[in-house]
Short mmCIF file of C-alpha atoms in Angstrom, two decimals:
data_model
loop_
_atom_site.label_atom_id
_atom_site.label_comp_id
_atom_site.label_asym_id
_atom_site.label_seq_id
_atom_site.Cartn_x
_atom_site.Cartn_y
_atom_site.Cartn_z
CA UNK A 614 -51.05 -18.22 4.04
CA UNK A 615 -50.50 -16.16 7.03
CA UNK A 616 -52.07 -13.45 4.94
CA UNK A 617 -54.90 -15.00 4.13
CA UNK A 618 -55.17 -15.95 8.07
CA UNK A 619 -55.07 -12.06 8.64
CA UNK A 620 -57.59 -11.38 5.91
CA UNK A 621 -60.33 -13.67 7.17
CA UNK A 622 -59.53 -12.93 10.26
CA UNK A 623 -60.09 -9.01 9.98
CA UNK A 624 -63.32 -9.78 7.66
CA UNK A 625 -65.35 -10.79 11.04
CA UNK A 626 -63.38 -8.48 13.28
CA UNK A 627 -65.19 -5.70 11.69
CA UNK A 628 -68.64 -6.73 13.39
CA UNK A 629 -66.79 -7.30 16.65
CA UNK A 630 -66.76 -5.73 19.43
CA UNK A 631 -64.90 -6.59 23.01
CA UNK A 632 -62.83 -9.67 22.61
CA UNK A 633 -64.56 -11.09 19.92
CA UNK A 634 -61.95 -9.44 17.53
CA UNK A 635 -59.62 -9.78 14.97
CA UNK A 636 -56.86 -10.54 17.66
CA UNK A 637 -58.76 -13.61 18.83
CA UNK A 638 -58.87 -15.41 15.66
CA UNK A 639 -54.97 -14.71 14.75
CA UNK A 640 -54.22 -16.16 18.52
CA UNK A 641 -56.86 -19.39 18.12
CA UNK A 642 -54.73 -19.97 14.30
CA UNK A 643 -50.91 -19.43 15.92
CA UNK A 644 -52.03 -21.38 19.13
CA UNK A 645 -53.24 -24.29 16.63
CA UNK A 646 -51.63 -23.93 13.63
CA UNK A 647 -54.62 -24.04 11.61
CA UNK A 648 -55.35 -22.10 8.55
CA UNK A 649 -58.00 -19.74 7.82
CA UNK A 650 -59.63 -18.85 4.56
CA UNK A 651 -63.31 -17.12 3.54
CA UNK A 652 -64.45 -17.75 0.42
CA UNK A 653 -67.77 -18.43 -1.23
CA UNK A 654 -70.28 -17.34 1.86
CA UNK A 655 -68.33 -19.91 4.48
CA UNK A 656 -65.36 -19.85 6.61
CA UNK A 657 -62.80 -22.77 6.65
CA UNK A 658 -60.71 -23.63 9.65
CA UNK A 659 -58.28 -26.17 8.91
CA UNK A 660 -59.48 -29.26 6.11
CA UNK A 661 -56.65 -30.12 6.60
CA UNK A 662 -55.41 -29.54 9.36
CA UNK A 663 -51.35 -29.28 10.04
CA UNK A 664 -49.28 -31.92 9.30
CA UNK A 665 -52.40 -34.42 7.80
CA UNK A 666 -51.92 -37.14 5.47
CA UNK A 667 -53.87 -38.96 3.01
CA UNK A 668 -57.22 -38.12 1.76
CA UNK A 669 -59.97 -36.37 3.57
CA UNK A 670 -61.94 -38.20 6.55
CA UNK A 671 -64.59 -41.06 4.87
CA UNK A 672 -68.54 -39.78 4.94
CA UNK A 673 -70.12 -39.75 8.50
CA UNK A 674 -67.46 -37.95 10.10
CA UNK A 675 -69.23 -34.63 9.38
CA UNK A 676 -71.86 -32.67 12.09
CA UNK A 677 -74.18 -30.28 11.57
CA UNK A 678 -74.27 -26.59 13.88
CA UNK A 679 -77.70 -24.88 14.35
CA UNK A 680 -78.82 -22.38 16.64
CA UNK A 681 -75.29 -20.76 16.72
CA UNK A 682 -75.51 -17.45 17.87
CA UNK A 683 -74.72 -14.73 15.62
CA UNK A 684 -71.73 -13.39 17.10
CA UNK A 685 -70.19 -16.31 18.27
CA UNK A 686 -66.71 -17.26 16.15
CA UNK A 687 -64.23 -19.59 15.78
CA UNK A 688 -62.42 -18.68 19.12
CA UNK A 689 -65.02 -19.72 21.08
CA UNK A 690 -66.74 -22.66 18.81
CA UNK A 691 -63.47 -24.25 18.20
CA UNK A 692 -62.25 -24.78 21.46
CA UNK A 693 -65.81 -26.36 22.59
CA UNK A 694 -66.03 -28.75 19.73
CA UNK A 695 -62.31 -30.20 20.14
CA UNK A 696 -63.80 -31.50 23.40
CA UNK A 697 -65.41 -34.49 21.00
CA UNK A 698 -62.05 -35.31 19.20
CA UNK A 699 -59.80 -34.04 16.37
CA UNK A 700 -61.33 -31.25 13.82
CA UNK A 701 -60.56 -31.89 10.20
CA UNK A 702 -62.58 -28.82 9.25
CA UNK A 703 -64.90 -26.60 10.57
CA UNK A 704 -66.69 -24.48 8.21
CA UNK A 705 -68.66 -21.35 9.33
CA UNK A 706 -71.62 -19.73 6.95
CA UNK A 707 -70.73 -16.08 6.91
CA UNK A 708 -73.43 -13.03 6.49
CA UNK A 709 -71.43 -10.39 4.43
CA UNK A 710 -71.64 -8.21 7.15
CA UNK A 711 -69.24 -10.41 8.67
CA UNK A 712 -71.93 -12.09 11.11
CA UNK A 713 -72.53 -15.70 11.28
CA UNK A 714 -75.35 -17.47 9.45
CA UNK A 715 -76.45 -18.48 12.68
CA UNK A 716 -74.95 -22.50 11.49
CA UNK A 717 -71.82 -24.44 10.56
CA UNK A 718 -70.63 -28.23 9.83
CA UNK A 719 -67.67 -29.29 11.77
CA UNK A 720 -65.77 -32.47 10.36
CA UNK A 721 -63.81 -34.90 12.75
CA UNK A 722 -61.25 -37.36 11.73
CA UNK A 723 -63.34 -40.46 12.65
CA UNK A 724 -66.89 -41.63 12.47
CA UNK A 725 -66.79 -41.89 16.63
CA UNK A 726 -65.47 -38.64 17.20
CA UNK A 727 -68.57 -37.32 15.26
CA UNK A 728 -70.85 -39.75 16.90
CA UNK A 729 -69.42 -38.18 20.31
CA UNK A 730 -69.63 -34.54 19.25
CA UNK A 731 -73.75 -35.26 18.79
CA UNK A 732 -73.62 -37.14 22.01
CA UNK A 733 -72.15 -34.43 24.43
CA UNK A 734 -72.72 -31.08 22.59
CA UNK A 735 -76.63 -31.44 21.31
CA UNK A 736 -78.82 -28.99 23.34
CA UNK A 737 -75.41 -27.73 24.96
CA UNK A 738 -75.58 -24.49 26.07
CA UNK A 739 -72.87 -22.31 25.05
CA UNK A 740 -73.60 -19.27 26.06
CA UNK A 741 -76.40 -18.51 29.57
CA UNK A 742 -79.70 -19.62 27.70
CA UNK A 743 -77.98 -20.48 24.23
CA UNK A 744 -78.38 -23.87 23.32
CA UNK A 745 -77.19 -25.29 19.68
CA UNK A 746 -78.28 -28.25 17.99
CA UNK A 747 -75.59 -31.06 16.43
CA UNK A 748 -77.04 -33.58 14.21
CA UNK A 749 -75.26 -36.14 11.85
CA UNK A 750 -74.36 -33.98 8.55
CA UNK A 751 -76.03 -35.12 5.62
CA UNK A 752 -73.03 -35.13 2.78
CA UNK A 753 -75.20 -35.81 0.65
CA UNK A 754 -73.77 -37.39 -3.18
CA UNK A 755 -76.77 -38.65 -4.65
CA UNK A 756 -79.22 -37.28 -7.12
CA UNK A 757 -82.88 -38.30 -8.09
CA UNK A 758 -83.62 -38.34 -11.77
CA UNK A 759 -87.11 -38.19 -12.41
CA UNK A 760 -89.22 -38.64 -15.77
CA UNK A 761 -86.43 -41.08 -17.65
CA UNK A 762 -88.00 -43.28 -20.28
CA UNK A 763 -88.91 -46.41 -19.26
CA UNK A 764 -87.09 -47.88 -21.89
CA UNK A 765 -83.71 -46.55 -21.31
CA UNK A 766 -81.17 -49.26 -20.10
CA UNK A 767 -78.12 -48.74 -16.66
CA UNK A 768 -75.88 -48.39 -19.45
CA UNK A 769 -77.89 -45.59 -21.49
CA UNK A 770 -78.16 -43.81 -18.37
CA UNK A 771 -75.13 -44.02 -17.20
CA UNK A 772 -73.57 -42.62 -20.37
CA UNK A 773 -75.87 -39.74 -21.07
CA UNK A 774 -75.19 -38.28 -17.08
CA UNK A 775 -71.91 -38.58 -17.78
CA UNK A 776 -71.68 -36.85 -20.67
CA UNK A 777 -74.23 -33.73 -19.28
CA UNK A 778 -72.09 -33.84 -15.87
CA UNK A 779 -68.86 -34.51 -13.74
CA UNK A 780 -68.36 -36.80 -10.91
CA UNK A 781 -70.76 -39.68 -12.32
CA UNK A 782 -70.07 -42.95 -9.99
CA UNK A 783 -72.74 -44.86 -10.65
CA UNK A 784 -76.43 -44.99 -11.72
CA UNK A 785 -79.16 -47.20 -9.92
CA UNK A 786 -81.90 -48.04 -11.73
CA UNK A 787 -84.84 -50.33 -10.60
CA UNK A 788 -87.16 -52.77 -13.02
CA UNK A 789 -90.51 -51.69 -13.39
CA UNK A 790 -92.72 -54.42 -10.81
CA UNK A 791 -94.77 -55.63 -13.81
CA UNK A 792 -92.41 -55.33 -16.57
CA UNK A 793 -88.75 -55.98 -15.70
CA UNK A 794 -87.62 -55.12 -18.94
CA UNK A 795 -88.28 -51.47 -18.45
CA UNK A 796 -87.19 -49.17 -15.41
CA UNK A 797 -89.47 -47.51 -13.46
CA UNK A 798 -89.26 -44.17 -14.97
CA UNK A 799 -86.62 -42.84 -12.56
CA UNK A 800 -83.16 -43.24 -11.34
CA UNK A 801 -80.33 -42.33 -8.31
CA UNK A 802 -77.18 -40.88 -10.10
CA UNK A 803 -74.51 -40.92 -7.32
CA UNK A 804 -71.51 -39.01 -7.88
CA UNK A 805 -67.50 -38.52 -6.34
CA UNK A 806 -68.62 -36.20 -3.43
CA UNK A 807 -71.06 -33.20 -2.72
CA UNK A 808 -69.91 -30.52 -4.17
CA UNK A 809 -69.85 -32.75 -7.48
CA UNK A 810 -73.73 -33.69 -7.07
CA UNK A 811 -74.56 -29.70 -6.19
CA UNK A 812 -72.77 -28.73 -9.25
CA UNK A 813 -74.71 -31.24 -11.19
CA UNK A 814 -78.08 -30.80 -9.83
CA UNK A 815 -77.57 -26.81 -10.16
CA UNK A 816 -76.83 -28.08 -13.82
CA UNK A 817 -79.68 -29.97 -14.75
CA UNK A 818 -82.49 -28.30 -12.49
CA UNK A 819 -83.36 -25.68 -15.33
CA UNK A 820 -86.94 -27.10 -16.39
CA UNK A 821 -85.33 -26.17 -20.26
CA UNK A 822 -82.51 -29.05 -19.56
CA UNK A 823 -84.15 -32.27 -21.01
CA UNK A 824 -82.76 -35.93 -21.55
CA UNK A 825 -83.63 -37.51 -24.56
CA UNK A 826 -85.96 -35.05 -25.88
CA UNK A 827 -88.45 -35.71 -22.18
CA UNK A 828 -87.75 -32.52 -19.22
CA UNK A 829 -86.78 -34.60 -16.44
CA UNK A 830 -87.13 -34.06 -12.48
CA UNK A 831 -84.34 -33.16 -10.33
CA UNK A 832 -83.85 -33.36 -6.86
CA UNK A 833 -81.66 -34.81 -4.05
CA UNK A 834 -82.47 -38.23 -3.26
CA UNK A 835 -83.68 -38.81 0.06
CA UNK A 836 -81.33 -39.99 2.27
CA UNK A 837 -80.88 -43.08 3.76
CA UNK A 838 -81.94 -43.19 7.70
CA UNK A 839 -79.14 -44.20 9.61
CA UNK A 840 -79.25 -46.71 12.31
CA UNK A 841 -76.71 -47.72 14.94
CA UNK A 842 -74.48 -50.44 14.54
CA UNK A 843 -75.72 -52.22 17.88
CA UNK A 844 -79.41 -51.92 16.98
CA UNK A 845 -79.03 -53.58 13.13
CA UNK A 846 -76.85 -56.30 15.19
CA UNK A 847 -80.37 -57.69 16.39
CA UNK A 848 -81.84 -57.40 13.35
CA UNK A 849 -83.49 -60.63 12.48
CA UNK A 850 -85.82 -59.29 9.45
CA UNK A 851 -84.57 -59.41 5.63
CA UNK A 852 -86.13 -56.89 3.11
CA UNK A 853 -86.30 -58.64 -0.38
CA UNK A 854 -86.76 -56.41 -3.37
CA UNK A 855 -87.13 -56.91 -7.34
CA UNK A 856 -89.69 -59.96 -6.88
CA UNK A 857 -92.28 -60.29 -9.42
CA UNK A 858 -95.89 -58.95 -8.74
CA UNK A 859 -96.80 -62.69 -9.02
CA UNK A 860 -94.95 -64.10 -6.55
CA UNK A 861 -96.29 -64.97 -3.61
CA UNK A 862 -95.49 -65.19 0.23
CA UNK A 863 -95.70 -69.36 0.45
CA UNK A 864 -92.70 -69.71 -2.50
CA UNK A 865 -90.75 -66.38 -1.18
CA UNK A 866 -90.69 -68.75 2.20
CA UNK A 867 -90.01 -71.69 0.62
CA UNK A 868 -87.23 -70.76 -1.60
CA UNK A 869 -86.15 -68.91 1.86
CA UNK A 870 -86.17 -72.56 3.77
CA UNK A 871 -84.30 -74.35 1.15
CA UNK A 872 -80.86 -73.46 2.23
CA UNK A 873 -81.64 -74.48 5.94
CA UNK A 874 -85.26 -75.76 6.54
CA UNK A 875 -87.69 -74.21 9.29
CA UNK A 876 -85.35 -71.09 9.60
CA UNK A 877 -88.03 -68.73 8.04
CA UNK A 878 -90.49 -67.23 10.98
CA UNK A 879 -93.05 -65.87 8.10
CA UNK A 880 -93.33 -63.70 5.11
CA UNK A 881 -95.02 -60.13 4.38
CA UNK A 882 -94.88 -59.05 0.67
CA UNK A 883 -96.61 -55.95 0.20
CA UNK A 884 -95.70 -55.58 -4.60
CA UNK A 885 -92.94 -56.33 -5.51
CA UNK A 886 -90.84 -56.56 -2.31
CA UNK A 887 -91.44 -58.60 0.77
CA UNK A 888 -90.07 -59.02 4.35
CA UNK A 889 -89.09 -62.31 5.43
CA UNK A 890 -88.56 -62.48 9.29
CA UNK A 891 -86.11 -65.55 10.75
CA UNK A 892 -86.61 -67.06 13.82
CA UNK A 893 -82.60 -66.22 14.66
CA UNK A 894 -80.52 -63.59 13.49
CA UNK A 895 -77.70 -66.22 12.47
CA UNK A 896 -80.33 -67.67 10.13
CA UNK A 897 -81.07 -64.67 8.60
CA UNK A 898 -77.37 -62.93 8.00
CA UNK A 899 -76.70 -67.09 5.99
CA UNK A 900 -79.69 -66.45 3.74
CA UNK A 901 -78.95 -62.90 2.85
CA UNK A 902 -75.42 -64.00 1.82
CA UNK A 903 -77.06 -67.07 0.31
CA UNK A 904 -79.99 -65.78 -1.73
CA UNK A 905 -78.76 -61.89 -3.00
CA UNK A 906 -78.73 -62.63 -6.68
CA UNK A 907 -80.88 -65.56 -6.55
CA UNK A 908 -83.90 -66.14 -9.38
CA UNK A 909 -87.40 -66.66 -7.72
CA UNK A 910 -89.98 -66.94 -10.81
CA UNK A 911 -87.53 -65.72 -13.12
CA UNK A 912 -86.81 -62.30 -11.03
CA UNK A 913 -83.12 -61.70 -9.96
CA UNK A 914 -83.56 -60.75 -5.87
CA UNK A 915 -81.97 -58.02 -3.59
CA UNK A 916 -81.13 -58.99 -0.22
CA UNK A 917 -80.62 -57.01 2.60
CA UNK A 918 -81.17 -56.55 6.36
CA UNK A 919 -84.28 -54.56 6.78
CA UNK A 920 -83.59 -51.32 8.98
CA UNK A 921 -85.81 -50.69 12.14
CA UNK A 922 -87.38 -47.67 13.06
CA UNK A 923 -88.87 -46.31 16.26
CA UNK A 924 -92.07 -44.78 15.18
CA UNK A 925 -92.73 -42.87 18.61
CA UNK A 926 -89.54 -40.93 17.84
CA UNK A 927 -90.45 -39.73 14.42
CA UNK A 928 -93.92 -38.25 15.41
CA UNK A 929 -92.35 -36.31 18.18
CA UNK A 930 -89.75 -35.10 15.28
CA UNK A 931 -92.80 -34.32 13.29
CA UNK A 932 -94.60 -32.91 15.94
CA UNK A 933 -91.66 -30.98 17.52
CA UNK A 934 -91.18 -29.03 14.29
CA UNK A 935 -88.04 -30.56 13.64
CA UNK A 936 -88.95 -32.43 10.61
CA UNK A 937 -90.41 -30.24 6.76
CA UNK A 938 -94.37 -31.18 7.35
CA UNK A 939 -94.20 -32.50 3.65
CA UNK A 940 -91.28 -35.00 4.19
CA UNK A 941 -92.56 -38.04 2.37
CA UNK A 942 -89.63 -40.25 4.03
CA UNK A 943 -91.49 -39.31 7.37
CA UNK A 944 -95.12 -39.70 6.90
CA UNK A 945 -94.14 -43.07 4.79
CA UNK A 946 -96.47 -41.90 1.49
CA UNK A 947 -93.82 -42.69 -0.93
CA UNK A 948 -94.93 -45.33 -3.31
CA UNK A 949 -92.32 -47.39 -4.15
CA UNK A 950 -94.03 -49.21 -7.70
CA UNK A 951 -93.56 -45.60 -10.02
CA UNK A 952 -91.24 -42.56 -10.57
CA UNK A 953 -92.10 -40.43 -7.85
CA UNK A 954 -89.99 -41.88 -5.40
CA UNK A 955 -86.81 -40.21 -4.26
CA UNK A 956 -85.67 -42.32 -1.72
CA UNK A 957 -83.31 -44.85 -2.84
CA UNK A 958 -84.92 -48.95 -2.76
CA UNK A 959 -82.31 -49.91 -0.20
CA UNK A 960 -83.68 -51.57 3.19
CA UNK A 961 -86.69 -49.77 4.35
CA UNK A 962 -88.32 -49.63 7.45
CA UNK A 963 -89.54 -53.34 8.23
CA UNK A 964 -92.51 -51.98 10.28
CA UNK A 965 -93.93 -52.17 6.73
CA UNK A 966 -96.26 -49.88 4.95
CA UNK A 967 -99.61 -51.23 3.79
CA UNK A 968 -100.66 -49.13 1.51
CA UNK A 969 -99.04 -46.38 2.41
CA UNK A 970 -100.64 -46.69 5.93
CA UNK A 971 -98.54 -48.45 8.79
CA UNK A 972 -98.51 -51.77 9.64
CA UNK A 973 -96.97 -52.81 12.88
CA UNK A 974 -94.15 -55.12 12.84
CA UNK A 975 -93.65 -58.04 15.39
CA UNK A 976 -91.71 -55.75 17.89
CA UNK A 977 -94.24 -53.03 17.98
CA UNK A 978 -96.78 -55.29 18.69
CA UNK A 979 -95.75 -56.89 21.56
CA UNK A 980 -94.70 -53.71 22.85
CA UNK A 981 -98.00 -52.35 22.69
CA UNK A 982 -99.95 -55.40 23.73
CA UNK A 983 -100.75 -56.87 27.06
CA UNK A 984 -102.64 -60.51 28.50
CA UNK A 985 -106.38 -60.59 29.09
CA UNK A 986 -106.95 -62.74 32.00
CA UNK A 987 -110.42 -64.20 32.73
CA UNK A 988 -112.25 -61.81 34.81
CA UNK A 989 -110.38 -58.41 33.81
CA UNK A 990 -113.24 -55.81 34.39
CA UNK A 991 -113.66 -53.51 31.39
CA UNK A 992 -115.16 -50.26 31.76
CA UNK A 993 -116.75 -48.35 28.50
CA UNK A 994 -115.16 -45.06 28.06
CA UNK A 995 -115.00 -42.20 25.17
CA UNK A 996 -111.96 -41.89 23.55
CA UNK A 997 -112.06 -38.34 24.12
CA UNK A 998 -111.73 -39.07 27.73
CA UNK A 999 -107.88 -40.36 27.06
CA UNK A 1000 -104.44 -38.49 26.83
CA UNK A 1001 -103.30 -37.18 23.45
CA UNK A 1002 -100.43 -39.67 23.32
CA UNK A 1003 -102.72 -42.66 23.17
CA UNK A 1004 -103.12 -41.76 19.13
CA UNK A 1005 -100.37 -42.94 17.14
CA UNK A 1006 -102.22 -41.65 13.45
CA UNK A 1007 -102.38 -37.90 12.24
CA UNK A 1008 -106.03 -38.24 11.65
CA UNK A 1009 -107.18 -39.48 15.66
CA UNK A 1010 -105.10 -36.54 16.98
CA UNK A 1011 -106.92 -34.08 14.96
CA UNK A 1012 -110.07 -35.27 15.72
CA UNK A 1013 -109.19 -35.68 19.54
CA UNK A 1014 -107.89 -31.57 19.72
CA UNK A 1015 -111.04 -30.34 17.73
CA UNK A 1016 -112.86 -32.44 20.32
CA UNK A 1017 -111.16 -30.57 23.10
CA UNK A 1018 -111.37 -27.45 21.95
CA UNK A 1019 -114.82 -27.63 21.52
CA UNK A 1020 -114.97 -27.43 17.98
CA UNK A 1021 -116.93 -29.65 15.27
CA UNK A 1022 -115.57 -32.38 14.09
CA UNK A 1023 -113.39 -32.05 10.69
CA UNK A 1024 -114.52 -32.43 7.91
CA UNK A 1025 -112.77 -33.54 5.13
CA UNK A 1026 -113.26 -33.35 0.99
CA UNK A 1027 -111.39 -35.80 -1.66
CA UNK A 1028 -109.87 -34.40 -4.66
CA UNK A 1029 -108.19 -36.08 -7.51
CA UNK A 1030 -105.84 -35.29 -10.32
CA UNK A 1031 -103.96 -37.59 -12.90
CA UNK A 1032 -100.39 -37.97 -12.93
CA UNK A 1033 -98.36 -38.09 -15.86
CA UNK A 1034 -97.96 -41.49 -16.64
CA UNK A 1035 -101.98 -41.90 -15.95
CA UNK A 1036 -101.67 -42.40 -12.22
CA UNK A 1037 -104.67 -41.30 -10.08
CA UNK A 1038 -103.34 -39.09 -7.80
CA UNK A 1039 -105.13 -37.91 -4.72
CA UNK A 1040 -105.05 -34.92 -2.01
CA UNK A 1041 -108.12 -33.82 0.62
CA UNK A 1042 -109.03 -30.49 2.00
CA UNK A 1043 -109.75 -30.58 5.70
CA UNK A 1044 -112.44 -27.57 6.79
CA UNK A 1045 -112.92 -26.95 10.16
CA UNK A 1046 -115.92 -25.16 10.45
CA UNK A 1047 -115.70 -23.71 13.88
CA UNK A 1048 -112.65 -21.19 13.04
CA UNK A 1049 -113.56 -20.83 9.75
CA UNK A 1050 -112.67 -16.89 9.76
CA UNK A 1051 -112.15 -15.88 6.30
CA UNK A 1052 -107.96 -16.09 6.13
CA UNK A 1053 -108.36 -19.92 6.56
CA UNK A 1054 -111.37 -21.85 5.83
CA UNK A 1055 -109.73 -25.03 4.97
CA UNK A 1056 -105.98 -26.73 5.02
CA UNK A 1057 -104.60 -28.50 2.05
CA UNK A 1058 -100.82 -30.27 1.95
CA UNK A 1059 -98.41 -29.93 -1.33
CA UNK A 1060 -98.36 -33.24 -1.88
CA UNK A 1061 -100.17 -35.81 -3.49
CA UNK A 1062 -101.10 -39.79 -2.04
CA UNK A 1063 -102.04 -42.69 -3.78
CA UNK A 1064 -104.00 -43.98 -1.56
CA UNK A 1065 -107.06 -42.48 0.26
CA UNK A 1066 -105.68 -42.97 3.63
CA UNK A 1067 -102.79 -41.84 2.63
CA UNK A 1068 -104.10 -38.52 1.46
CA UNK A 1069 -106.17 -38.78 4.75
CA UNK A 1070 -103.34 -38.65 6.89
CA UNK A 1071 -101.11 -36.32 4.89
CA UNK A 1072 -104.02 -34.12 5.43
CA UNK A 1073 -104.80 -34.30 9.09
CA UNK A 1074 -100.86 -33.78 9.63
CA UNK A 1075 -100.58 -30.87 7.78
CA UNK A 1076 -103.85 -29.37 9.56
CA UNK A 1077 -102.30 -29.78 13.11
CA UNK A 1078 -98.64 -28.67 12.48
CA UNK A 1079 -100.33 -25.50 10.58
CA UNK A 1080 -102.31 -25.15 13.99
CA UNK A 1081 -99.51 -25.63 15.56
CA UNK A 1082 -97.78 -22.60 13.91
CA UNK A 1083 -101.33 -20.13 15.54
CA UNK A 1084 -101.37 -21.48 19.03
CA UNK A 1085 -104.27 -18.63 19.39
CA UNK A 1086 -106.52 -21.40 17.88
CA UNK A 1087 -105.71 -23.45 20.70
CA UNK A 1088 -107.12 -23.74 24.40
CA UNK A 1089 -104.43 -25.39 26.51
CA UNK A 1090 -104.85 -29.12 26.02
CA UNK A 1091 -102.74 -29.51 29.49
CA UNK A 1092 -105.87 -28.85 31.53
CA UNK A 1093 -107.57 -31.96 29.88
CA UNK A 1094 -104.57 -33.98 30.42
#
């Protein structure tokens, strides 16, 4: 081992210079004991770590490193990141010139230790005008299967990925909302770790590789936002899934009041699924134990607590850059009644969708809402005249900045396309005449909606994070602030 120590060691100390050297690494490994091995485009420190016992650390214990500087090692990453708790692992990517990748993913022992690492070392700046980024690592295990036959059975399923790949836990499949004796034409294969599912996906993602004579879809399944333990503590709002289309709001509440009358605040079924909101959260943790499994019109339910999410915070994520500008699981597209849905049907976001446009839930509205008192004097205004951040849609904010830059409104055109399994699917161009130049006369997303305001959005969001991206479009919106 201590070879292999010296190896990895002298594989970076070759794009060293000063004390960023071989010498540093050998003294960090003796000081802690650690081991040291390169392989496959990554460095590993440690996993596990002297004297450890039992199996690896459970999922969440894992951060993600950005923004690393390039020649910045283990000697000077370690020590800062033992500041949060005990590493498991840290894992550097390596540049074959024996720089960094510029990222890494360091694994605690415990959950908190992680949690702590993102607290105190996000934005930290570790070296004068450095600063890295730590975010929750996203071990991912899941797969999205797209394009199964509706037909096909859990069991089928189940088999066939089995037999095509390794790891195979599970399969989750979901009823079709108006036939529940078919799937919906896709399913979540979740397998024994990562590295399984990678190996799998790299597998299957040929578009040669089919599954019962169709070519299926591949991709990682969206993951699941996280929330904090203390937030879902207050959570007072159950999300209620597999319901027929039929069913509607006055039984979902009724069959919801049976086990304790008067508990249920009101229903909001948007399909197949619904949101039933308590009055306490006592209430609402009995019924979900109560009613999970339960047949309402001949539909077996899934219950579970319905996960909040702060809205604000995602736009500034979206706006900030630091979210793809064609996540679906951010602009809330996804349509959750066919097959092109990778995120898995757990507990979404109960400030519900309505047709794939928001719909604010009780808490947003009365944060956003305020008496009117006899009297009040109200003055007419343009709503050009307000700041940016009274817009909470994609579409207003694009038509406010074209406004203040002095440009005509946009304009924007509807196209259509049908989907594979006859859906109408739907995208719009967005011209902007006034900087219509020749390299860009109009702005179209990747992705198709299917809805119309959907699409709309989608649109209008990719339009302003592409402006974004040529800020010599832009007059300084400050001075209108």
């Amino acid at each position: 081992m201590h070879e292999e120590n010296k190896a990895a060691a002298n594989a970076c100390g070759k794009s060293r210079s000063g004390t960023q050297n071989e010498a540093a690494l050998l003294a960090l490994m003796e000081k802690t004991g650690y081991s040291m091995v390169q392989e496959n485009g990554q460095r590993k420190f440690g996993g596990p770590p002297p004297g450890w016992e039992g199996p690896p650390p459970p999922r969440g214990c894992e951060v993600f490193v950005g923004k690393i500087p390039r020649d910045m090692y283990e000697d000077e990453l370690v020590p800062v990141f033992e500041r949060a708790g005990k590493i498991y692992e840290f894992r550097l990517m390596m540049e074959f010139s024996g720089e960094n990748r510029g990222y890494a993913f360091v694994m605690y022992t415990t959950k908190e230790e992680a949690q702590l690492a993102i607290k105190i070392l996000n934005n930290y700046e570790i070296r004068p005008g450095k600063f890295i980024g730590v975010c929750v690592s996203l071990d991912n295990c899941r797969l999205f299967i797209g394009a199964i036959p509706k037909e096909k059975k859990k069991e089928e399923i189940l088999n066939e990925m089995k037999k095509v790949t390794e790891g195979v836990v599970d399969v989750i499949v979901y009823p079709n909302a108006t036939d529940k004796t078919k799937n919906r034409g896709f399913a979540f294969v979740e397998y024994e770790s990562h590295r399984a599912a990678a190996m799998a996906r790299r597998r299957l993602i040929p578009g040669t590789f089919q599954l019962w004579g169709h070519t299926i879809q591949v991709d990682w399944a969206d993951p699941e936002k996280e929330v904090d333990e203390e937030t879902m503590q207050r959570v007072k709002v159950l999300y209620v899934r597999n319901l027929m289309i039929s069913t509607t709001e006055d039984t979902i509440k009724a069959e919801f009041n049976k086990f304790k009358p008067g508990v249920v605040e009101r229903v909001k079924k948007l399909r197949d699924y619904a949101f039933v909101h308590f009055f306490h959260r006592e209430d609402a943790v009995a019924a979900m134990s109560v009613m999970n499994g339960k047949c309402i019109d001949g539909a077996s339910i899934e219950v579970t607590l319905a996960k909040p999410v702060n809205k604000e915070s995602i736009w500034k994520q979206h706006f900030n850059g630091q979210i793809s500008p064609s996540s679906e699981n951010v602009l809330g597209f996804t349509n959750k009644e066919d097959g092109h849905q990778k995120s898995l049907g757990k507990p979404p976001n109960f400030l519900v969708r309505l047709n794939g446009q928001h719909s604010p839930g009780p808490t947003e509205v009365e944060r956003c809402t305020y008496p009117f008192f006899p009297g009040i004097k109200l003055t007419p205004i343009s709503m050009y005249s307000l700041k940016s951040s009274h817009f909470s849609s994609a579409a207003m904010h694009l038509d406010y900045f074209c406004n203040k830059n002095n440009w005509t409104p946009p304009e924007y055109y509807l196209y259509s396309t049908t989907s594979q399994d006859g859906k109408i699917l739907l995208v719009y161009k967005v011209f902007i005449p006034s900087i219509a130049d020749g390299s860009q006369s109009y702005f179209m997303p990747d992705k198709l909606c299917a809805t119309v305001e959907g699409a709309k959005e989608l649109a209008a969001q990719f339009t302003l994070l592409h402006l974004g991206k040529h800020k010599s479009f832009l007059i300084p919106l400050c001075r209108h602030s």
